[in-house]
PDB file of C-alpha atoms in Angstrom:
ATOM      1  CA  MET O   7     -16.404 -22.595  21.771  1.00  0.00           C
ATOM      2  CA  THR O   8     -15.745 -20.052  24.517  1.00  0.00           C
ATOM      3  CA  VAL O   9     -13.410 -17.680  22.672  1.00  0.00           C
ATOM      4  CA  VAL O  10     -14.301 -16.094  19.312  1.00  0.00           C
ATOM      5  CA  ALA O  11     -11.831 -13.941  17.444  1.00  0.00           C
ATOM      6  CA  ILE O  12     -12.921 -11.259  15.009  1.00  0.00           C
ATOM      7  CA  LEU O  13     -10.155 -10.654  12.445  1.00  0.00           C
ATOM      8  CA  THR O  14     -10.559  -7.303  10.711  1.00  0.00           C
ATOM      9  CA  SER O  15      -9.289  -7.649   7.137  1.00  0.00           C
ATOM     10  CA  ALA O  16     -11.541  -5.423   4.966  1.00  0.00           C
ATOM     11  CA  GLY O  17      -9.137  -2.509   4.341  1.00  0.00           C
ATOM     12  CA  SER O  18      -8.552  -1.735   0.669  1.00  0.00           C
ATOM     13  CA  GLY O  19      -5.488  -0.317  -0.918  1.00  0.00           C
ATOM     14  CA  ARG O  20      -7.097   2.744  -2.454  1.00  0.00           C
ATOM     15  CA  ARG O  21      -4.879   5.143  -0.576  1.00  0.00           C
ATOM     16  CA  LEU O  22      -1.804   3.892  -2.363  1.00  0.00           C
ATOM     17  CA  GLY O  23      -3.570   3.218  -5.698  1.00  0.00           C
ATOM     18  CA  HIS O  24      -3.657  -0.568  -5.436  1.00  0.00           C
ATOM     19  CA  LEU O  25      -6.714  -2.763  -5.508  1.00  0.00           C
ATOM     20  CA  LEU O  26      -5.295  -5.655  -3.490  1.00  0.00           C
ATOM     21  CA  PRO O  27      -6.448  -5.678   0.133  1.00  0.00           C
ATOM     22  CA  LYS O  28      -3.517  -5.443   2.541  1.00  0.00           C
ATOM     23  CA  ALA O  29      -4.608  -8.632   4.287  1.00  0.00           C
ATOM     24  CA  LEU O  30      -3.917 -10.602   1.099  1.00  0.00           C
ATOM     25  CA  VAL O  31      -0.377  -9.235   0.733  1.00  0.00           C
ATOM     26  CA  GLU O  32       2.020 -12.203   1.164  1.00  0.00           C
ATOM     27  CA  LEU O  33       4.700 -12.469   3.815  1.00  0.00           C
ATOM     28  CA  GLY O  34       7.001 -15.412   3.297  1.00  0.00           C
ATOM     29  CA  GLY O  35       4.606 -16.735   0.674  1.00  0.00           C
ATOM     30  CA  VAL O  36       1.629 -16.631   3.050  1.00  0.00           C
ATOM     31  CA  PRO O  37      -1.056 -13.922   3.103  1.00  0.00           C
ATOM     32  CA  LEU O  38      -1.028 -11.689   6.218  1.00  0.00           C
ATOM     33  CA  VAL O  39      -4.568 -12.718   7.082  1.00  0.00           C
ATOM     34  CA  VAL O  40      -3.505 -16.397   7.214  1.00  0.00           C
ATOM     35  CA  HIS O  41      -0.538 -15.549   9.414  1.00  0.00           C
ATOM     36  CA  ALA O  42      -2.821 -13.582  11.768  1.00  0.00           C
ATOM     37  CA  ALA O  43      -5.418 -16.376  11.901  1.00  0.00           C
ATOM     38  CA  ARG O  44      -2.759 -19.010  12.677  1.00  0.00           C
ATOM     39  CA  ALA O  45      -1.392 -16.838  15.447  1.00  0.00           C
ATOM     40  CA  LEU O  46      -4.847 -16.579  17.071  1.00  0.00           C
ATOM     41  CA  VAL O  47      -5.510 -20.288  16.680  1.00  0.00           C
ATOM     42  CA  GLY O  48      -2.005 -21.048  17.944  1.00  0.00           C
ATOM     43  CA  SER O  49      -3.024 -19.795  21.356  1.00  0.00           C
ATOM     44  CA  GLY O  50      -5.017 -22.997  21.767  1.00  0.00           C
ATOM     45  CA  LEU O  51      -7.942 -20.969  23.116  1.00  0.00           C
ATOM     46  CA  VAL O  52      -9.780 -19.658  20.055  1.00  0.00           C
ATOM     47  CA  GLY O  53     -12.751 -21.845  18.904  1.00  0.00           C
ATOM     48  CA  LEU O  54     -13.941 -19.703  15.974  1.00  0.00           C
ATOM     49  CA  VAL O  55     -12.327 -17.079  13.774  1.00  0.00           C
ATOM     50  CA  VAL O  56     -14.626 -14.571  12.078  1.00  0.00           C
ATOM     51  CA  VAL O  57     -12.873 -12.680   9.272  1.00  0.00           C
ATOM     52  CA  THR O  58     -14.304  -9.453   7.967  1.00  0.00           C
ATOM     53  CA  ALA O  59     -13.374  -9.080   4.261  1.00  0.00           C
ATOM     54  CA  PRO O  60     -14.149  -6.559   1.535  1.00  0.00           C
ATOM     55  CA  PRO O  61     -17.708  -7.409   0.352  1.00  0.00           C
ATOM     56  CA  GLU O  62     -16.544  -7.751  -3.281  1.00  0.00           C
ATOM     57  CA  GLN O  63     -13.753 -10.142  -2.402  1.00  0.00           C
ATOM     58  CA  LEU O  64     -15.416 -12.672  -0.088  1.00  0.00           C
ATOM     59  CA  ALA O  65     -14.656 -15.487  -2.577  1.00  0.00           C
ATOM     60  CA  GLU O  66     -10.896 -14.682  -2.585  1.00  0.00           C
ATOM     61  CA  PHE O  67     -10.649 -14.548   1.222  1.00  0.00           C
ATOM     62  CA  THR O  68     -12.744 -17.728   1.539  1.00  0.00           C
ATOM     63  CA  ALA O  69     -10.351 -19.475  -0.912  1.00  0.00           C
ATOM     64  CA  VAL O  70      -7.217 -18.295   0.933  1.00  0.00           C
ATOM     65  CA  LEU O  71      -8.517 -19.198   4.371  1.00  0.00           C
ATOM     66  CA  GLY O  72     -10.577 -22.301   3.742  1.00  0.00           C
ATOM     67  CA  ALA O  73     -13.231 -23.606   6.089  1.00  0.00           C
ATOM     68  CA  GLU O  74     -10.788 -23.926   8.977  1.00  0.00           C
ATOM     69  CA  ILE O  75      -7.303 -23.039  10.151  1.00  0.00           C
ATOM     70  CA  ASP O  76      -5.434 -25.786  11.973  1.00  0.00           C
ATOM     71  CA  GLY O  77      -8.722 -27.469  12.865  1.00  0.00           C
ATOM     72  CA  VAL O  78     -10.553 -24.320  14.027  1.00  0.00           C
ATOM     73  CA  PRO O  79     -13.597 -23.137  11.955  1.00  0.00           C
ATOM     74  CA  VAL O  80     -13.250 -19.922   9.977  1.00  0.00           C
ATOM     75  CA  ARG O  81     -16.229 -17.838   8.864  1.00  0.00           C
ATOM     76  CA  VAL O  82     -15.719 -14.977   6.327  1.00  0.00           C
ATOM     77  CA  VAL O  83     -18.264 -12.171   6.403  1.00  0.00           C
ATOM     78  CA  ALA O  84     -18.562  -8.843   4.578  1.00  0.00           C
ATOM     79  CA  GLY O  85     -16.900  -5.958   6.290  1.00  0.00           C
ATOM     80  CA  GLY O  86     -18.206  -2.418   6.364  1.00  0.00           C
ATOM     81  CA  SER O  87     -17.008   0.956   5.097  1.00  0.00           C
ATOM     82  CA  THR O  88     -15.000   1.556   8.271  1.00  0.00           C
ATOM     83  CA  ARG O  89     -13.072  -0.627  10.671  1.00  0.00           C
ATOM     84  CA  GLN O  90     -15.721   0.009  13.323  1.00  0.00           C
ATOM     85  CA  ALA O  91     -18.487  -1.070  10.950  1.00  0.00           C
ATOM     86  CA  SER O  92     -16.569  -4.205  10.081  1.00  0.00           C
ATOM     87  CA  VAL O  93     -16.161  -5.175  13.721  1.00  0.00           C
ATOM     88  CA  ALA O  94     -19.892  -4.612  14.197  1.00  0.00           C
ATOM     89  CA  ALA O  95     -20.483  -7.044  11.293  1.00  0.00           C
ATOM     90  CA  GLY O  96     -18.321  -9.623  13.050  1.00  0.00           C
ATOM     91  CA  ILE O  97     -20.135  -9.078  16.380  1.00  0.00           C
ATOM     92  CA  ALA O  98     -23.392  -9.831  14.578  1.00  0.00           C
ATOM     93  CA  VAL O  99     -22.328 -13.409  13.924  1.00  0.00           C
ATOM     94  CA  VAL O 100     -20.723 -14.229  17.292  1.00  0.00           C
ATOM     95  CA  PRO O 101     -22.550 -17.329  18.528  1.00  0.00           C
ATOM     96  CA  ASP O 102     -24.413 -17.394  21.841  1.00  0.00           C
ATOM     97  CA  GLY O 103     -22.302 -18.815  24.610  1.00  0.00           C
ATOM     98  CA  ALA O 104     -19.067 -17.126  23.783  1.00  0.00           C
ATOM     99  CA  GLU O 105     -17.092 -16.303  26.925  1.00  0.00           C
ATOM    100  CA  VAL O 106     -14.540 -13.913  25.409  1.00  0.00           C
ATOM    101  CA  VAL O 107     -14.538 -12.052  22.092  1.00  0.00           C
ATOM    102  CA  LEU O 108     -11.208 -10.937  20.654  1.00  0.00           C
ATOM    103  CA  VAL O 109     -10.805  -8.183  18.032  1.00  0.00           C
ATOM    104  CA  HIS O 110      -7.571  -8.382  16.055  1.00  0.00           C
ATOM    105  CA  ASP O 111      -6.162  -6.590  13.045  1.00  0.00           C
ATOM    106  CA  ALA O 112      -4.817  -8.788  10.242  1.00  0.00           C
ATOM    107  CA  ALA O 113      -2.053  -6.211   9.766  1.00  0.00           C
ATOM    108  CA  ARG O 114      -0.625  -7.371  13.090  1.00  0.00           C
ATOM    109  CA  ALA O 115       0.105 -10.698  11.477  1.00  0.00           C
ATOM    110  CA  LEU O 116       3.008 -11.788  13.672  1.00  0.00           C
ATOM    111  CA  VAL O 117       1.311 -11.398  17.063  1.00  0.00           C
ATOM    112  CA  PRO O 118       2.707 -14.128  19.337  1.00  0.00           C
ATOM    113  CA  PRO O 119       0.145 -16.698  20.549  1.00  0.00           C
ATOM    114  CA  GLU O 120       1.297 -16.063  24.137  1.00  0.00           C
ATOM    115  CA  LEU O 121      -0.038 -12.472  23.864  1.00  0.00           C
ATOM    116  CA  VAL O 122      -3.375 -13.835  22.805  1.00  0.00           C
ATOM    117  CA  VAL O 123      -3.339 -16.090  25.886  1.00  0.00           C
ATOM    118  CA  ALA O 124      -2.518 -13.145  28.184  1.00  0.00           C
ATOM    119  CA  VAL O 125      -5.437 -11.098  26.837  1.00  0.00           C
ATOM    120  CA  VAL O 126      -7.927 -13.953  27.177  1.00  0.00           C
ATOM    121  CA  GLU O 127      -6.732 -14.819  30.668  1.00  0.00           C
ATOM    122  CA  ALA O 128      -7.145 -11.259  31.766  1.00  0.00           C
ATOM    123  CA  VAL O 129     -10.792 -11.170  30.559  1.00  0.00           C
ATOM    124  CA  ARG O 130     -11.403 -14.478  32.254  1.00  0.00           C
ATOM    125  CA  ALA O 131      -9.972 -12.983  35.464  1.00  0.00           C
ATOM    126  CA  GLY O 132     -12.797 -10.505  35.554  1.00  0.00           C
ATOM    127  CA  HIS O 133     -11.653  -7.540  33.425  1.00  0.00           C
ATOM    128  CA  PRO O 134     -14.462  -6.758  30.922  1.00  0.00           C
ATOM    129  CA  ALA O 135     -12.133  -5.051  28.414  1.00  0.00           C
ATOM    130  CA  VAL O 136      -8.405  -5.786  27.984  1.00  0.00           C
ATOM    131  CA  ILE O 137      -5.840  -4.339  25.637  1.00  0.00           C
ATOM    132  CA  PRO O 138      -2.114  -5.016  25.154  1.00  0.00           C
ATOM    133  CA  GLY O 139       0.193  -2.025  25.264  1.00  0.00           C
ATOM    134  CA  LEU O 140       3.874  -1.217  24.989  1.00  0.00           C
ATOM    135  CA  ALA O 141       5.541   1.441  27.016  1.00  0.00           C
ATOM    136  CA  VAL O 142       6.272   4.518  24.957  1.00  0.00           C
ATOM    137  CA  THR O 143       9.999   5.223  24.626  1.00  0.00           C
ATOM    138  CA  ASP O 144       9.979   8.365  22.446  1.00  0.00           C
ATOM    139  CA  THR O 145       9.553  11.815  23.897  1.00  0.00           C
ATOM    140  CA  ILE O 146       5.960  12.919  23.107  1.00  0.00           C
ATOM    141  CA  LYS O 147       5.039  16.528  22.291  1.00  0.00           C
ATOM    142  CA  ARG O 148       1.532  17.973  22.010  1.00  0.00           C
ATOM    143  CA  VAL O 149       1.576  20.517  19.155  1.00  0.00           C
ATOM    144  CA  ASP O 150      -0.792  23.470  18.739  1.00  0.00           C
ATOM    145  CA  ALA O 151      -2.626  24.463  15.508  1.00  0.00           C
ATOM    146  CA  ARG O 152       0.291  26.645  14.387  1.00  0.00           C
ATOM    147  CA  GLY O 153       2.885  23.900  14.724  1.00  0.00           C
ATOM    148  CA  GLY O 154       4.386  25.025  18.036  1.00  0.00           C
ATOM    149  CA  VAL O 155       4.941  22.771  21.007  1.00  0.00           C
ATOM    150  CA  ALA O 156       2.153  23.201  23.487  1.00  0.00           C
ATOM    151  CA  GLU O 157       3.288  20.647  26.016  1.00  0.00           C
ATOM    152  CA  THR O 158       5.823  17.823  26.639  1.00  0.00           C
ATOM    153  CA  VAL O 159       3.639  14.926  27.665  1.00  0.00           C
ATOM    154  CA  PRO O 160       5.049  12.727  30.530  1.00  0.00           C
ATOM    155  CA  ARG O 161       5.573   9.339  28.951  1.00  0.00           C
ATOM    156  CA  HIS O 162       5.781   7.158  32.034  1.00  0.00           C
ATOM    157  CA  ALA O 163       2.070   6.418  31.892  1.00  0.00           C
ATOM    158  CA  LEU O 164       1.700   6.268  28.127  1.00  0.00           C
ATOM    159  CA  ARG O 165       1.156   3.014  26.210  1.00  0.00           C
ATOM    160  CA  ALA O 166       1.134   2.252  22.482  1.00  0.00           C
ATOM    161  CA  VAL O 167      -1.919   0.086  22.111  1.00  0.00           C
ATOM    162  CA  GLN O 168      -1.921  -3.138  20.061  1.00  0.00           C
ATOM    163  CA  THR O 169      -4.361  -5.961  19.274  1.00  0.00           C
ATOM    164  CA  PRO O 170      -5.881  -8.425  19.976  1.00  0.00           C
ATOM    165  CA  GLN O 171      -8.186  -6.563  22.336  1.00  0.00           C
ATOM    166  CA  GLY O 172     -10.398  -8.776  24.447  1.00  0.00           C
ATOM    167  CA  PHE O 173     -13.922  -8.236  25.808  1.00  0.00           C
ATOM    168  CA  ALA O 174     -16.740  -9.763  27.670  1.00  0.00           C
ATOM    169  CA  PRO O 175     -19.228 -10.276  24.750  1.00  0.00           C
ATOM    170  CA  ASP O 176     -21.988  -8.134  26.284  1.00  0.00           C
ATOM    171  CA  VAL O 177     -19.596  -5.305  26.892  1.00  0.00           C
ATOM    172  CA  LEU O 178     -18.326  -5.286  23.253  1.00  0.00           C
ATOM    173  CA  ALA O 179     -21.924  -5.447  21.929  1.00  0.00           C
ATOM    174  CA  ARG O 180     -23.070  -2.630  24.144  1.00  0.00           C
ATOM    175  CA  ALA O 181     -20.061  -0.473  23.301  1.00  0.00           C
ATOM    176  CA  HIS O 182     -20.688  -0.851  19.582  1.00  0.00           C
ATOM    177  CA  ALA O 183     -24.402  -0.299  19.887  1.00  0.00           C
ATOM    178  CA  ALA O 184     -23.833   2.928  21.765  1.00  0.00           C
ATOM    179  CA  GLY O 185     -21.263   4.190  19.296  1.00  0.00           C
ATOM    180  CA  ALA O 186     -22.819   2.871  16.121  1.00  0.00           C
ATOM    181  CA  HIS O 187     -23.490   6.361  14.768  1.00  0.00           C
ATOM    182  CA  LEU O 188     -19.769   7.067  14.784  1.00  0.00           C
ATOM    183  CA  GLY O 189     -18.925   4.095  12.597  1.00  0.00           C
ATOM    184  CA  LEU O 190     -20.669   5.410   9.509  1.00  0.00           C
ATOM    185  CA  ASP O 191     -17.766   7.678   8.505  1.00  0.00           C
ATOM    186  CA  GLU O 192     -14.023   7.179   8.650  1.00  0.00           C
ATOM    187  CA  ALA O 193     -13.554  10.655  10.186  1.00  0.00           C
ATOM    188  CA  SER O 194     -15.666   9.875  13.188  1.00  0.00           C
ATOM    189  CA  ALA O 195     -15.176   6.089  13.499  1.00  0.00           C
ATOM    190  CA  ALA O 196     -13.423   4.767  16.575  1.00  0.00           C
ATOM    191  CA  SER O 197      -9.789   3.791  15.939  1.00  0.00           C
ATOM    192  CA  ASP O 198     -10.124   0.862  18.370  1.00  0.00           C
ATOM    193  CA  ASP O 199     -12.793  -1.005  20.288  1.00  0.00           C
ATOM    194  CA  ALA O 200     -11.478  -0.121  23.688  1.00  0.00           C
ATOM    195  CA  GLY O 201     -12.267   3.521  22.973  1.00  0.00           C
ATOM    196  CA  LEU O 202     -15.943   2.568  22.449  1.00  0.00           C
ATOM    197  CA  ALA O 203     -15.864   0.617  25.773  1.00  0.00           C
ATOM    198  CA  GLU O 204     -14.314   3.605  27.556  1.00  0.00           C
ATOM    199  CA  ALA O 205     -17.135   5.833  26.177  1.00  0.00           C
ATOM    200  CA  ILE O 206     -19.763   3.799  28.002  1.00  0.00           C
ATOM    201  CA  GLY O 207     -17.903   3.854  31.285  1.00  0.00           C
ATOM    202  CA  VAL O 208     -16.080   0.506  31.099  1.00  0.00           C
ATOM    203  CA  ARG O 209     -12.625   0.423  32.772  1.00  0.00           C
ATOM    204  CA  VAL O 210     -10.151  -0.976  30.279  1.00  0.00           C
ATOM    205  CA  TRP O 211      -7.291  -3.122  31.639  1.00  0.00           C
ATOM    206  CA  VAL O 212      -3.788  -3.126  30.082  1.00  0.00           C
ATOM    207  CA  VAL O 213      -1.509  -6.166  29.770  1.00  0.00           C
ATOM    208  CA  ASP O 214       2.051  -6.016  28.505  1.00  0.00           C
ATOM    209  CA  GLY O 215       2.189  -5.937  24.736  1.00  0.00           C
ATOM    210  CA  HIS O 216       4.862  -7.527  22.508  1.00  0.00           C
ATOM    211  CA  GLU O 217       7.182  -5.964  19.939  1.00  0.00           C
ATOM    212  CA  ASP O 218       6.254  -8.625  17.415  1.00  0.00           C
ATOM    213  CA  ALA O 219       2.658  -7.497  17.355  1.00  0.00           C
ATOM    214  CA  PHE O 220       3.495  -4.439  15.325  1.00  0.00           C
ATOM    215  CA  LYS O 221       1.294  -3.250  12.531  1.00  0.00           C
ATOM    216  CA  ILE O 222       2.490  -3.990   8.990  1.00  0.00           C
ATOM    217  CA  THR O 223       1.592  -0.841   7.075  1.00  0.00           C
ATOM    218  CA  THR O 224       4.667   0.173   5.040  1.00  0.00           C
ATOM    219  CA  ARG O 225       7.246  -1.547   2.880  1.00  0.00           C
ATOM    220  CA  ARG O 226       9.715  -1.087   5.686  1.00  0.00           C
ATOM    221  CA  ASP O 227       7.276  -2.843   8.088  1.00  0.00           C
ATOM    222  CA  LEU O 228       7.087  -5.770   5.628  1.00  0.00           C
ATOM    223  CA  ALA O 229      10.888  -5.980   5.470  1.00  0.00           C
ATOM    224  CA  VAL O 230      11.071  -6.049   9.279  1.00  0.00           C
ATOM    225  CA  ALA O 231       8.378  -8.732   9.314  1.00  0.00           C
ATOM    226  CA  GLN O 232      10.469 -10.796   6.981  1.00  0.00           C
ATOM    227  CA  VAL O 233      13.393 -10.603   9.386  1.00  0.00           C
ATOM    228  CA  VAL O 234      11.212 -11.609  12.310  1.00  0.00           C
ATOM    229  CA  LEU O 235       9.810 -14.525  10.357  1.00  0.00           C
ATOM    230  CA  ALA O 236      13.210 -15.731   9.294  1.00  0.00           C
ATOM    231  CA  GLU O 237      14.511 -15.555  12.862  1.00  0.00           C
ATOM    232  CA  ARG O 238      11.543 -17.555  14.085  1.00  0.00           C
ATOM    233  CA  ALA O 239      12.196 -20.177  11.415  1.00  0.00           C
ATOM    234  CA  ARG O 240      15.901 -20.305  12.437  1.00  0.00           C
ATOM    235  CA  LEU O 241      15.037 -20.770  16.100  1.00  0.00           C
ATOM    236  CA  ALA O 242      12.425 -23.409  15.297  1.00  0.00           C
ATOM    237  CA  GLY O 243      15.022 -25.534  13.539  1.00  0.00           C
ATOM    238  CA  PRO O 244      15.137 -27.306  10.183  1.00  0.00           C
ATOM    239  CA  SER O 245      12.145 -29.500  10.913  1.00  0.00           C
ATOM    240  CA  ASP O 246       9.867 -26.468  10.828  1.00  0.00           C
ATOM    241  CA  ALA O 247      11.715 -24.334   8.359  1.00  0.00           C
ATOM    242  CA  GLY O 248       9.337 -25.076   5.498  1.00  0.00           C
ATOM    243  CA  ALA O 249       6.116 -24.862   7.436  1.00  0.00           C
ATOM    244  CA  GLY O 250       4.946 -21.631   5.827  1.00  0.00           C
ATOM    245  CA  ALA O 251       6.029 -19.275   8.353  1.00  0.00           C
ATOM    246  CA  GLY O 252       8.323 -18.787   5.634  1.00  0.00           C
ATOM    247  CA  ALA O 253      11.905 -18.050   5.661  1.00  0.00           C
ATOM    248  CA  ASP O 254      11.266 -16.713   2.176  1.00  0.00           C
ATOM    249  CA  ASP O 255      12.901 -13.347   1.772  1.00  0.00           C
ATOM    250  CA  SER O 256      11.461 -12.812  -1.720  1.00  0.00           C
ATOM    251  CA  ALA O 257       8.468 -10.537  -0.969  1.00  0.00           C
ATOM    252  CA  PRO O 258       8.279  -7.872  -3.712  1.00  0.00           C
ATOM    253  CA  ASP O 259       8.960  -4.248  -2.802  1.00  0.00           C
ATOM    254  CA  SER O 260       5.559  -3.390  -4.183  1.00  0.00           C
ATOM    255  CA  ALA O 261       3.658  -5.717  -1.890  1.00  0.00           C
ATOM    256  CA  LEU O 262       2.699  -2.989   0.553  1.00  0.00           C
ATOM    257  CA  ASP O 263       1.392  -0.790  -2.242  1.00  0.00           C
ATOM    258  CA  SER O 264      -1.957  -2.221  -0.996  1.00  0.00           C
ATOM    259  CA  ALA O 265      -1.527  -0.752   2.480  1.00  0.00           C
ATOM    260  CA  GLU O 266      -4.334   1.099   4.173  1.00  0.00           C
ATOM    261  CA  THR O 267      -5.948   1.020   7.595  1.00  0.00           C
ATOM    262  CA  GLN O 268      -7.517  -2.370   8.191  1.00  0.00           C
ATOM    263  CA  ARG O 269     -11.269  -2.344   8.439  1.00  0.00           C
TER     264      ARG O 269
END
């Protein structure tokens, strides 16, 4: 077991007035968290998936995920009050001997396995912290407190960062230990783990991201995800069409009423 994946899934739907965690919203008849876990395992490199779930819904997540995904063990643990705290809870159960630790958001349920491979390979090549990123295509403006444009930011060096993010285990542990005080409150908590690594002086390496690794946050995102899923099923052919990845277009419009930042 040289690669361990922490799958953050503890975000609630309070912001949109729904009690269902976003990770349990179904896409093609399969919960987002299951899609995400299968993608990680589909890389052929992950030996353990640690899922951080809302403390009050551990039983539901355990029932949905089971003891393993495609032969790889799954462990469900209680997440914290912020995403950062949830990742810390996952780090606490990473077994000794792990070579690479991945941190992935269940909301990025359609991440291609080949992106997982690229991140792991970059860590194994000697980069202690690795993130996938997509080149920014929109024009970016920095706005002042009054709403005026303060600066047009050159976009050639900008990247929109995705997950999974990969780390040498000791680097991830040190980064979270140093920034633990920030994770107690949503306002101060780190938005990603690479930021914590940067804060302790670790140089973060960027690999090319993938457009399918987008974050499913809104109803429109869910509709786009359905299209991606249907296209994958079409390309896979009839033998795989019913394998869950679901060419089902029947997801309810209200499904993403549970959306909130994954923790």
